[in-house]
Short mmCIF file of N, CA, C and O in Angstrom, two decimals:
data_model
loop_
_atom_site.label_atom_id
_atom_site.label_comp_id
_atom_site.label_asym_id
_atom_site.label_seq_id
_atom_site.Cartn_x
_atom_site.Cartn_y
_atom_site.Cartn_z
N UNK A 1183 28.04 -8.43 37.51
CA UNK A 1183 27.48 -8.30 36.17
C UNK A 1183 28.98 -8.09 35.41
O UNK A 1183 29.14 -8.41 34.31
N UNK A 1184 29.79 -7.02 35.92
CA UNK A 1184 30.99 -6.82 35.27
C UNK A 1184 32.04 -8.08 35.27
O UNK A 1184 32.79 -8.26 34.21
N UNK A 1185 31.95 -8.91 36.31
CA UNK A 1185 32.78 -10.06 36.31
C UNK A 1185 32.38 -11.09 35.12
O UNK A 1185 33.12 -11.76 34.59
N UNK A 1186 30.99 -11.12 34.81
CA UNK A 1186 30.46 -11.89 33.69
C UNK A 1186 30.64 -11.23 32.44
O UNK A 1186 29.99 -11.65 31.37
N UNK A 1187 31.16 -10.05 32.47
CA UNK A 1187 31.31 -9.17 31.08
C UNK A 1187 29.88 -8.76 30.49
O UNK A 1187 29.55 -8.74 29.44
N UNK A 1188 28.95 -8.44 31.65
CA UNK A 1188 27.48 -8.13 31.22
C UNK A 1188 27.39 -6.55 31.37
O UNK A 1188 26.40 -6.13 30.92
N UNK A 1189 28.53 -6.05 31.80
CA UNK A 1189 28.41 -4.48 31.63
C UNK A 1189 28.24 -4.04 30.31
O UNK A 1189 29.09 -4.53 29.54
N UNK A 1190 27.31 -3.01 30.10
CA UNK A 1190 27.00 -2.36 29.00
C UNK A 1190 26.42 -3.17 28.01
O UNK A 1190 26.22 -3.07 26.67
N UNK A 1191 25.65 -4.31 28.49
CA UNK A 1191 24.93 -5.09 27.61
C UNK A 1191 23.76 -4.48 26.93
O UNK A 1191 23.60 -4.79 25.64
N UNK A 1192 22.92 -3.42 27.81
CA UNK A 1192 21.90 -2.92 27.22
C UNK A 1192 22.44 -2.04 25.96
O UNK A 1192 21.87 -1.85 24.84
N UNK A 1193 23.44 -1.27 26.17
CA UNK A 1193 24.24 -0.46 24.71
C UNK A 1193 24.34 -1.52 23.78
O UNK A 1193 24.17 -1.08 22.48
N UNK A 1194 25.08 -2.69 24.06
CA UNK A 1194 25.27 -3.71 22.83
C UNK A 1194 24.13 -3.96 22.19
O UNK A 1194 24.01 -4.34 20.84
N UNK A 1195 23.03 -4.25 22.99
CA UNK A 1195 21.77 -4.75 22.40
C UNK A 1195 21.30 -3.76 21.70
O UNK A 1195 20.63 -3.98 20.66
N UNK A 1196 21.14 -2.47 21.97
CA UNK A 1196 20.67 -1.25 21.41
C UNK A 1196 21.41 -1.19 20.13
O UNK A 1196 20.71 -0.91 19.11
N UNK A 1197 22.73 -1.43 20.04
CA UNK A 1197 23.56 -1.01 19.15
C UNK A 1197 23.06 -2.12 17.86
O UNK A 1197 22.96 -1.93 16.69
N UNK A 1198 22.96 -3.36 18.37
CA UNK A 1198 22.78 -4.60 17.46
C UNK A 1198 21.19 -4.34 16.97
O UNK A 1198 21.02 -4.27 15.72
N UNK A 1199 20.28 -3.82 17.67
CA UNK A 1199 18.79 -3.50 17.20
C UNK A 1199 19.02 -2.27 16.06
O UNK A 1199 18.28 -2.39 15.08
N UNK A 1200 19.66 -1.29 16.50
CA UNK A 1200 19.88 -0.25 15.66
C UNK A 1200 20.40 -0.61 14.20
O UNK A 1200 20.03 -0.22 13.14
N UNK A 1201 21.37 -1.46 14.17
CA UNK A 1201 22.09 -1.91 13.13
C UNK A 1201 21.03 -2.71 12.35
O UNK A 1201 21.00 -2.72 11.07
N UNK A 1202 20.20 -3.50 12.89
CA UNK A 1202 19.29 -4.48 12.30
C UNK A 1202 18.13 -3.51 11.47
O UNK A 1202 17.75 -3.53 10.43
N UNK A 1203 17.75 -2.53 12.45
CA UNK A 1203 16.77 -1.45 11.85
C UNK A 1203 17.14 -0.81 10.72
O UNK A 1203 16.56 -0.50 9.88
N UNK A 1204 18.66 -0.41 10.65
CA UNK A 1204 18.95 0.46 9.57
C UNK A 1204 19.04 -0.55 8.08
O UNK A 1204 18.62 -0.18 7.26
N UNK A 1205 19.41 -1.82 8.32
CA UNK A 1205 19.31 -2.63 7.19
C UNK A 1205 17.93 -2.97 7.01
O UNK A 1205 17.60 -2.98 5.54
N UNK A 1206 17.07 -3.12 7.78
CA UNK A 1206 15.52 -3.37 7.27
C UNK A 1206 15.08 -2.08 6.73
O UNK A 1206 14.58 -1.98 5.59
N UNK A 1207 15.24 -0.82 7.17
CA UNK A 1207 15.13 0.50 6.43
C UNK A 1207 15.56 0.43 5.16
O UNK A 1207 14.86 0.94 4.09
N UNK A 1208 16.70 0.14 4.94
CA UNK A 1208 17.34 0.13 3.53
C UNK A 1208 16.54 -0.80 2.50
O UNK A 1208 16.35 -0.44 1.49
N UNK A 1209 16.27 -1.94 3.13
CA UNK A 1209 15.38 -3.09 2.24
C UNK A 1209 14.11 -2.48 1.89
O UNK A 1209 13.56 -2.52 0.82
N UNK A 1210 13.46 -1.66 3.00
CA UNK A 1210 12.18 -1.18 2.59
C UNK A 1210 12.22 -0.15 1.67
O UNK A 1210 11.38 -0.03 0.52
N UNK A 1211 13.18 0.78 1.94
CA UNK A 1211 13.54 1.79 0.92
C UNK A 1211 13.68 1.24 -0.67
O UNK A 1211 13.13 1.90 -1.46
N UNK A 1212 14.30 0.24 -0.66
CA UNK A 1212 14.77 -0.45 -2.08
C UNK A 1212 13.32 -0.84 -2.49
O UNK A 1212 13.03 -0.76 -3.94
N UNK A 1213 12.71 -1.50 -1.90
CA UNK A 1213 11.30 -2.07 -2.30
C UNK A 1213 10.47 -0.91 -2.64
O UNK A 1213 9.73 -0.87 -3.72
N UNK A 1214 10.31 0.15 -1.81
CA UNK A 1214 9.69 1.22 -2.27
C UNK A 1214 9.95 1.92 -3.46
O UNK A 1214 9.15 2.09 -4.28
N UNK A 1215 11.24 1.78 -3.91
CA UNK A 1215 11.64 2.58 -5.28
C UNK A 1215 11.24 1.54 -6.11
O UNK A 1215 11.00 2.04 -7.29
N UNK A 1216 11.44 0.35 -6.09
CA UNK A 1216 10.97 -0.52 -7.00
C UNK A 1216 9.60 -0.58 -7.26
O UNK A 1216 8.90 -0.37 -8.44
N UNK A 1217 8.46 -0.39 -6.25
CA UNK A 1217 7.34 -0.05 -6.66
C UNK A 1217 7.03 1.05 -7.12
O UNK A 1217 6.00 1.32 -7.78
N UNK A 1218 7.58 2.12 -6.76
CA UNK A 1218 7.40 3.55 -7.42
C UNK A 1218 7.71 3.48 -8.72
O UNK A 1218 6.88 4.20 -9.74
N UNK A 1219 8.47 2.54 -9.44
CA UNK A 1219 8.72 2.53 -10.64
C UNK A 1219 7.56 1.90 -11.40
O UNK A 1219 7.43 2.10 -12.58
N UNK A 1220 6.50 1.25 -10.77
CA UNK A 1220 5.21 0.66 -11.43
C UNK A 1220 4.52 1.79 -11.63
O UNK A 1220 3.65 1.95 -12.48
N UNK A 1221 4.52 3.08 -10.90
CA UNK A 1221 3.73 4.21 -10.92
C UNK A 1221 4.08 4.98 -11.91
O UNK A 1221 3.42 5.85 -12.54
N UNK A 1222 5.41 4.94 -12.28
CA UNK A 1222 5.87 5.85 -13.44
C UNK A 1222 6.21 5.24 -14.71
O UNK A 1222 6.95 5.66 -15.55
N UNK A 1223 5.60 4.15 -14.91
CA UNK A 1223 5.77 3.59 -16.28
C UNK A 1223 6.43 2.27 -15.93
O UNK A 1223 6.25 1.58 -15.00
N UNK A 1224 7.44 1.96 -16.94
CA UNK A 1224 8.06 0.61 -16.81
C UNK A 1224 7.58 -0.55 -17.56
O UNK A 1224 8.33 -1.32 -17.86
N UNK A 1225 6.58 -0.34 -18.31
CA UNK A 1225 6.13 -1.28 -19.10
C UNK A 1225 6.60 -0.98 -20.49
O UNK A 1225 7.01 0.13 -20.82
N UNK A 1226 6.90 -1.90 -21.19
CA UNK A 1226 7.60 -1.84 -22.69
C UNK A 1226 6.46 -1.92 -23.60
O UNK A 1226 5.63 -2.77 -23.53
N UNK A 1227 6.66 -1.26 -24.61
CA UNK A 1227 5.78 -1.30 -25.72
C UNK A 1227 6.24 -2.32 -26.93
O UNK A 1227 7.08 -2.95 -26.46
N UNK A 1228 5.43 -2.18 -27.95
CA UNK A 1228 5.75 -3.42 -28.81
C UNK A 1228 7.27 -3.40 -29.50
O UNK A 1228 7.75 -4.19 -29.77
N UNK A 1229 7.56 -2.19 -29.46
CA UNK A 1229 9.14 -2.14 -30.05
C UNK A 1229 10.12 -2.33 -28.93
O UNK A 1229 11.40 -2.26 -29.20
N UNK A 1230 9.66 -2.63 -27.77
CA UNK A 1230 10.56 -2.89 -26.80
C UNK A 1230 11.11 -1.66 -25.87
O UNK A 1230 11.87 -1.75 -24.76
N UNK A 1231 10.44 -0.36 -26.22
CA UNK A 1231 10.85 0.73 -25.56
C UNK A 1231 10.06 1.00 -24.42
O UNK A 1231 8.82 0.62 -24.52
N UNK A 1232 10.31 1.55 -23.25
CA UNK A 1232 9.60 1.79 -22.15
C UNK A 1232 8.44 2.93 -22.56
O UNK A 1232 8.91 3.83 -23.07
N UNK A 1233 7.29 2.55 -21.95
CA UNK A 1233 6.29 3.75 -22.12
C UNK A 1233 6.48 4.47 -20.78
O UNK A 1233 6.41 4.02 -19.68
N UNK A 1234 6.49 5.77 -20.90
CA UNK A 1234 6.52 6.75 -19.79
C UNK A 1234 4.86 7.20 -19.46
O UNK A 1234 3.99 7.38 -20.51
N UNK A 1235 4.58 7.16 -18.16
CA UNK A 1235 3.44 7.86 -17.89
C UNK A 1235 3.47 9.37 -17.83
O UNK A 1235 4.34 9.75 -17.44
N UNK A 1236 2.68 10.10 -18.56
CA UNK A 1236 2.68 11.42 -18.73
C UNK A 1236 2.51 12.22 -17.29
O UNK A 1236 1.77 11.51 -16.37
N UNK A 1237 3.05 13.19 -17.01
CA UNK A 1237 2.69 13.96 -15.74
C UNK A 1237 1.22 14.10 -15.52
O UNK A 1237 0.93 13.94 -14.37
N UNK A 1238 0.33 14.37 -16.57
CA UNK A 1238 -0.99 14.57 -16.51
C UNK A 1238 -1.49 13.41 -16.01
O UNK A 1238 -2.55 13.21 -14.96
N UNK A 1239 -1.26 12.13 -16.72
CA UNK A 1239 -1.75 10.81 -16.21
C UNK A 1239 -1.39 10.62 -14.82
O UNK A 1239 -2.01 9.95 -13.97
N UNK A 1240 -0.27 10.79 -14.76
CA UNK A 1240 0.55 10.56 -13.16
C UNK A 1240 -0.35 11.21 -11.96
O UNK A 1240 -0.66 10.68 -11.08
N UNK A 1241 -0.61 12.56 -12.38
CA UNK A 1241 -1.48 13.38 -11.38
C UNK A 1241 -2.86 12.67 -11.26
O UNK A 1241 -3.26 12.67 -10.30
N UNK A 1242 -3.39 12.14 -12.38
CA UNK A 1242 -4.78 11.59 -12.40
C UNK A 1242 -4.67 10.43 -11.44
O UNK A 1242 -5.64 10.20 -10.70
N UNK A 1243 -3.64 9.54 -11.74
CA UNK A 1243 -3.62 8.36 -11.03
C UNK A 1243 -3.42 8.88 -9.45
O UNK A 1243 -4.06 8.09 -8.53
N UNK A 1244 -2.64 9.70 -9.12
CA UNK A 1244 -2.44 9.83 -7.62
C UNK A 1244 -3.68 10.55 -7.23
O UNK A 1244 -4.09 10.20 -5.88
N UNK A 1245 -4.41 11.37 -7.98
CA UNK A 1245 -5.76 11.78 -7.40
C UNK A 1245 -6.83 10.58 -7.16
O UNK A 1245 -7.59 10.68 -6.16
N UNK A 1246 -6.71 9.74 -8.04
CA UNK A 1246 -7.64 8.55 -7.78
C UNK A 1246 -7.36 7.65 -6.82
O UNK A 1246 -8.34 7.44 -5.87
N UNK A 1247 -6.26 7.42 -6.48
CA UNK A 1247 -5.76 6.82 -5.31
C UNK A 1247 -6.13 7.53 -3.86
O UNK A 1247 -6.62 7.04 -3.16
N UNK A 1248 -5.93 8.98 -4.01
CA UNK A 1248 -6.34 9.75 -2.93
C UNK A 1248 -7.74 9.77 -2.63
O UNK A 1248 -8.24 9.69 -1.33
N UNK A 1249 -8.60 9.78 -3.66
CA UNK A 1249 -9.93 9.84 -3.63
C UNK A 1249 -10.51 8.40 -3.02
O UNK A 1249 -11.63 8.23 -2.14
N UNK A 1250 -9.87 7.31 -3.47
CA UNK A 1250 -10.30 5.88 -3.17
C UNK A 1250 -10.08 5.80 -1.60
O UNK A 1250 -10.76 5.24 -0.99
N UNK A 1251 -8.86 6.22 -1.18
CA UNK A 1251 -8.48 5.88 0.02
C UNK A 1251 -9.36 6.97 1.02
O UNK A 1251 -9.71 6.29 2.00
N UNK A 1252 -9.65 7.95 0.62
CA UNK A 1252 -10.66 8.89 1.46
C UNK A 1252 -12.01 8.02 1.72
O UNK A 1252 -12.57 8.05 2.72
N UNK A 1253 -12.60 7.69 0.43
CA UNK A 1253 -13.71 6.78 0.36
C UNK A 1253 -13.66 5.63 1.27
O UNK A 1253 -14.60 5.25 2.09
N UNK A 1254 -12.61 4.89 1.12
CA UNK A 1254 -12.34 3.72 2.05
C UNK A 1254 -12.18 3.94 3.62
O UNK A 1254 -12.66 3.15 4.22
N UNK A 1255 -11.81 5.04 4.03
CA UNK A 1255 -11.34 5.47 5.45
C UNK A 1255 -12.78 6.17 5.94
O UNK A 1255 -12.74 6.26 7.08
N UNK A 1256 -13.64 6.22 5.18
CA UNK A 1256 -14.98 6.90 5.75
C UNK A 1256 -15.51 5.78 6.45
O UNK A 1256 -15.90 4.77 6.11
N UNK A 1257 -15.95 6.26 7.87
CA UNK A 1257 -16.70 5.32 8.50
C UNK A 1257 -18.11 5.05 8.32
O UNK A 1257 -18.56 5.79 7.41
N UNK A 1258 -18.76 4.05 8.68
CA UNK A 1258 -20.12 3.65 8.53
C UNK A 1258 -20.93 4.76 9.18
O UNK A 1258 -20.63 5.25 9.96
N UNK A 1259 -22.07 4.96 8.39
CA UNK A 1259 -22.99 5.90 8.85
C UNK A 1259 -23.77 5.59 10.14
O UNK A 1259 -24.22 6.28 10.93
N UNK A 1260 -23.83 4.28 10.43
CA UNK A 1260 -24.42 3.78 11.51
C UNK A 1260 -23.45 2.52 12.29
O UNK A 1260 -22.64 2.07 11.54
N UNK A 1261 -23.75 2.53 13.48
CA UNK A 1261 -22.87 1.43 14.26
C UNK A 1261 -23.31 0.09 13.67
O UNK A 1261 -24.49 -0.36 13.54
N UNK A 1262 -22.40 -0.79 13.24
CA UNK A 1262 -22.59 -2.13 12.60
C UNK A 1262 -21.59 -3.02 13.34
O UNK A 1262 -20.48 -2.64 13.53
N UNK A 1263 -21.65 -4.45 13.14
CA UNK A 1263 -20.69 -5.29 13.46
C UNK A 1263 -19.58 -5.42 12.81
O UNK A 1263 -19.64 -4.84 11.55
N UNK A 1264 -18.64 -5.80 12.98
CA UNK A 1264 -17.28 -5.89 12.27
C UNK A 1264 -17.34 -6.60 10.89
O UNK A 1264 -16.88 -6.19 9.91
N UNK A 1265 -17.97 -7.63 11.04
CA UNK A 1265 -18.16 -8.47 9.77
C UNK A 1265 -18.90 -7.71 8.71
O UNK A 1265 -18.59 -7.61 7.56
N UNK A 1266 -19.92 -7.11 9.03
CA UNK A 1266 -20.92 -6.12 8.33
C UNK A 1266 -20.03 -5.03 7.77
O UNK A 1266 -20.11 -4.68 6.49
N UNK A 1267 -19.11 -4.47 8.64
CA UNK A 1267 -18.13 -3.41 8.23
C UNK A 1267 -17.27 -3.88 7.18
O UNK A 1267 -17.07 -3.28 6.26
N UNK A 1268 -16.67 -5.07 7.44
CA UNK A 1268 -15.59 -5.53 6.30
C UNK A 1268 -16.35 -5.87 4.94
O UNK A 1268 -15.79 -5.63 3.89
N UNK A 1269 -17.60 -6.48 5.18
CA UNK A 1269 -18.02 -6.59 3.84
C UNK A 1269 -18.82 -5.36 3.08
O UNK A 1269 -18.52 -5.15 1.97
N UNK A 1270 -18.98 -4.25 3.91
CA UNK A 1270 -19.06 -3.00 3.40
C UNK A 1270 -18.10 -2.62 2.62
O UNK A 1270 -18.27 -1.91 1.63
N UNK A 1271 -16.95 -2.60 3.29
CA UNK A 1271 -15.67 -1.87 2.73
C UNK A 1271 -15.18 -2.76 1.45
O UNK A 1271 -14.75 -2.15 0.55
N UNK A 1272 -15.45 -4.15 1.38
CA UNK A 1272 -15.33 -4.86 0.11
C UNK A 1272 -16.04 -4.42 -0.95
O UNK A 1272 -15.64 -4.33 -2.04
N UNK A 1273 -17.40 -4.31 -0.48
CA UNK A 1273 -18.15 -3.83 -1.57
C UNK A 1273 -17.78 -2.37 -2.37
O UNK A 1273 -17.88 -1.96 -3.31
N UNK A 1274 -17.43 -1.44 -1.24
CA UNK A 1274 -16.77 -0.24 -1.54
C UNK A 1274 -15.70 -0.30 -2.43
O UNK A 1274 -15.54 0.46 -3.39
N UNK A 1275 -14.90 -1.24 -2.10
CA UNK A 1275 -13.64 -1.45 -2.92
C UNK A 1275 -14.20 -1.73 -4.44
O UNK A 1275 -13.59 -1.23 -5.53
N UNK A 1276 -15.03 -2.43 -4.44
CA UNK A 1276 -15.43 -3.13 -5.93
C UNK A 1276 -16.15 -1.81 -6.69
O UNK A 1276 -15.93 -1.78 -7.74
N UNK A 1277 -17.03 -1.08 -5.78
CA UNK A 1277 -17.58 0.07 -6.44
C UNK A 1277 -16.54 1.17 -6.92
O UNK A 1277 -16.57 1.58 -8.27
N UNK A 1278 -15.51 1.36 -6.18
CA UNK A 1278 -14.58 2.28 -6.51
C UNK A 1278 -13.93 1.76 -7.61
O UNK A 1278 -13.37 2.46 -8.73
N UNK A 1279 -13.49 0.52 -7.81
CA UNK A 1279 -12.65 -0.06 -9.06
C UNK A 1279 -13.71 -0.01 -10.32
O UNK A 1279 -13.18 0.41 -11.43
N UNK A 1280 -14.83 -0.23 -10.03
CA UNK A 1280 -15.78 -0.08 -11.22
C UNK A 1280 -16.05 1.17 -11.66
O UNK A 1280 -16.08 1.77 -12.86
N UNK A 1281 -15.84 2.30 -10.86
CA UNK A 1281 -15.79 3.79 -11.22
C UNK A 1281 -14.76 4.31 -11.75
O UNK A 1281 -14.67 5.00 -12.91
N UNK A 1282 -13.36 3.84 -11.24
CA UNK A 1282 -12.20 4.49 -11.78
C UNK A 1282 -11.60 3.76 -12.99
O UNK A 1282 -10.87 4.27 -13.92
N UNK A 1283 -11.79 2.34 -13.07
CA UNK A 1283 -10.97 1.69 -14.15
C UNK A 1283 -11.43 2.06 -15.65
O UNK A 1283 -10.56 2.29 -16.37
N UNK A 1284 -12.84 2.33 -15.81
CA UNK A 1284 -13.04 2.73 -17.11
C UNK A 1284 -12.47 4.32 -17.44
O UNK A 1284 -12.33 4.52 -18.53
N UNK A 1285 -11.89 4.95 -16.62
CA UNK A 1285 -11.38 6.22 -16.60
C UNK A 1285 -9.97 6.11 -16.84
O UNK A 1285 -9.20 7.28 -17.13
N UNK A 1286 -9.44 4.79 -16.87
CA UNK A 1286 -7.82 4.84 -16.90
C UNK A 1286 -7.67 3.89 -18.07
O UNK A 1286 -8.43 3.42 -18.80
N UNK A 1287 -6.53 4.32 -18.61
CA UNK A 1287 -6.12 3.94 -20.08
C UNK A 1287 -5.45 2.59 -19.95
O UNK A 1287 -4.44 2.28 -19.08
N UNK A 1288 -5.93 1.54 -20.60
CA UNK A 1288 -5.34 0.22 -20.50
C UNK A 1288 -3.90 0.25 -20.92
O UNK A 1288 -3.51 1.08 -21.43
N UNK A 1289 -3.13 -0.45 -20.07
CA UNK A 1289 -3.29 -1.30 -19.21
C UNK A 1289 -3.32 -1.23 -17.82
O UNK A 1289 -3.01 -2.00 -17.00
N UNK A 1290 -3.49 0.25 -17.56
CA UNK A 1290 -3.43 0.60 -16.02
C UNK A 1290 -4.80 0.22 -15.54
O UNK A 1290 -5.95 0.56 -16.10
N UNK A 1291 -4.70 -0.09 -14.18
CA UNK A 1291 -5.88 -0.37 -13.45
C UNK A 1291 -5.75 -0.06 -11.94
O UNK A 1291 -4.58 0.01 -11.43
N UNK A 1292 -6.84 0.18 -11.28
CA UNK A 1292 -6.87 0.29 -10.06
C UNK A 1292 -6.93 -0.94 -9.22
O UNK A 1292 -7.86 -2.00 -9.63
N UNK A 1293 -6.25 -1.24 -8.20
CA UNK A 1293 -6.15 -2.41 -7.39
C UNK A 1293 -6.50 -1.89 -5.82
O UNK A 1293 -5.55 -1.02 -5.39
N UNK A 1294 -7.35 -2.59 -5.26
CA UNK A 1294 -7.48 -2.38 -3.87
C UNK A 1294 -7.39 -3.54 -2.96
O UNK A 1294 -8.29 -4.49 -3.19
N UNK A 1295 -6.34 -3.81 -2.23
CA UNK A 1295 -5.81 -5.07 -1.66
C UNK A 1295 -5.99 -4.84 -0.15
O UNK A 1295 -5.71 -3.81 0.35
N UNK A 1296 -6.84 -5.87 0.37
CA UNK A 1296 -6.97 -5.90 1.85
C UNK A 1296 -6.00 -6.67 2.48
O UNK A 1296 -5.46 -7.74 1.93
N UNK A 1297 -5.38 -6.22 3.53
CA UNK A 1297 -4.21 -6.74 4.22
C UNK A 1297 -4.89 -7.66 5.35
O UNK A 1297 -5.29 -6.97 6.10
N UNK A 1298 -4.68 -8.99 5.34
CA UNK A 1298 -5.38 -9.85 6.21
C UNK A 1298 -4.61 -9.57 7.74
O UNK A 1298 -3.44 -9.71 7.55
N UNK A 1299 -5.31 -9.70 8.78
CA UNK A 1299 -4.83 -9.44 9.99
C UNK A 1299 -5.36 -10.59 10.85
O UNK A 1299 -6.38 -11.29 10.34
N UNK A 1300 -5.10 -10.68 12.01
CA UNK A 1300 -5.54 -11.76 13.00
C UNK A 1300 -7.07 -11.20 13.15
O UNK A 1300 -7.56 -10.07 13.18
N UNK A 1301 -7.68 -12.31 13.39
CA UNK A 1301 -9.23 -12.05 13.51
C UNK A 1301 -9.59 -11.34 14.65
O UNK A 1301 -10.59 -10.59 14.70
N UNK A 1302 -8.79 -11.21 15.70
CA UNK A 1302 -9.04 -10.42 16.94
C UNK A 1302 -8.59 -8.89 16.59
O UNK A 1302 -8.93 -7.96 17.43
N UNK A 1303 -8.00 -8.56 15.54
CA UNK A 1303 -7.76 -7.11 15.25
C UNK A 1303 -8.89 -6.57 14.61
O UNK A 1303 -9.37 -7.05 13.51
N UNK A 1304 -9.83 -5.62 15.14
CA UNK A 1304 -10.82 -5.14 14.61
C UNK A 1304 -10.54 -3.76 13.86
O UNK A 1304 -11.15 -2.83 14.03
N UNK A 1305 -9.59 -3.98 13.02
CA UNK A 1305 -9.38 -2.88 11.91
C UNK A 1305 -9.33 -3.49 10.68
O UNK A 1305 -9.09 -4.75 10.29
N UNK A 1306 -9.43 -2.67 9.70
CA UNK A 1306 -9.26 -3.09 8.40
C UNK A 1306 -8.22 -2.11 7.80
O UNK A 1306 -8.18 -1.02 7.59
N UNK A 1307 -7.32 -3.04 7.05
CA UNK A 1307 -6.20 -2.33 6.44
C UNK A 1307 -6.14 -2.58 4.87
O UNK A 1307 -6.61 -3.81 4.57
N UNK A 1308 -5.62 -1.52 4.08
CA UNK A 1308 -5.89 -2.04 2.85
C UNK A 1308 -4.80 -0.98 2.11
O UNK A 1308 -4.27 -0.19 2.72
N UNK A 1309 -4.40 -1.39 0.76
CA UNK A 1309 -3.45 -0.40 0.03
C UNK A 1309 -4.20 -0.25 -1.09
O UNK A 1309 -5.08 -0.98 -1.77
N UNK A 1310 -4.09 0.83 -1.92
CA UNK A 1310 -4.76 1.17 -3.03
C UNK A 1310 -3.61 1.71 -4.04
O UNK A 1310 -2.58 2.42 -3.72
N UNK A 1311 -3.63 0.95 -5.08
CA UNK A 1311 -2.57 1.22 -6.21
C UNK A 1311 -3.12 1.51 -7.64
O UNK A 1311 -4.14 0.71 -7.81
N UNK A 1312 -2.66 2.38 -8.41
CA UNK A 1312 -3.21 2.55 -9.71
C UNK A 1312 -1.66 2.60 -10.49
O UNK A 1312 -0.89 3.16 -10.32
N UNK A 1313 -1.64 1.20 -11.21
CA UNK A 1313 -0.70 0.98 -12.00
C UNK A 1313 -0.75 0.11 -13.19
O UNK A 1313 -1.99 -0.31 -13.52
N UNK A 1314 0.22 -0.07 -13.91
CA UNK A 1314 0.11 -0.99 -15.04
C UNK A 1314 -0.28 -2.32 -14.46
O UNK A 1314 0.10 -2.92 -13.48
N UNK A 1315 -1.09 -3.22 -15.40
CA UNK A 1315 -1.35 -4.53 -14.86
C UNK A 1315 -0.79 -5.54 -15.61
O UNK A 1315 -0.24 -5.23 -16.57
#
């Protein structure tokens, strides 16, 4: 192995992966900061000035998100097949949106997006966002 200069190969591969991971983490952090901007305002009003979300509204938005996540993560009352469970959660998402959207000030809306997975993955992934539409 030393003759072929393969000594320390594991350490070099690990270093490469750690460097790659650091760059991916930086990119994800930058994306999170951009998305976070949507939660704190960022829309421009008619005069071209940014409208800020009040701390009270921001707290309400965060509470709505927490409540929606809690409702979406609640397991079914009885054992059902995955397709029925998936349909039940889509209906729950529609119900939550219909409940919370009227309480939000235009143009802020709740969005519940389902993250599509492989069919053999028997879990439902989603994200809940309350932001400017």
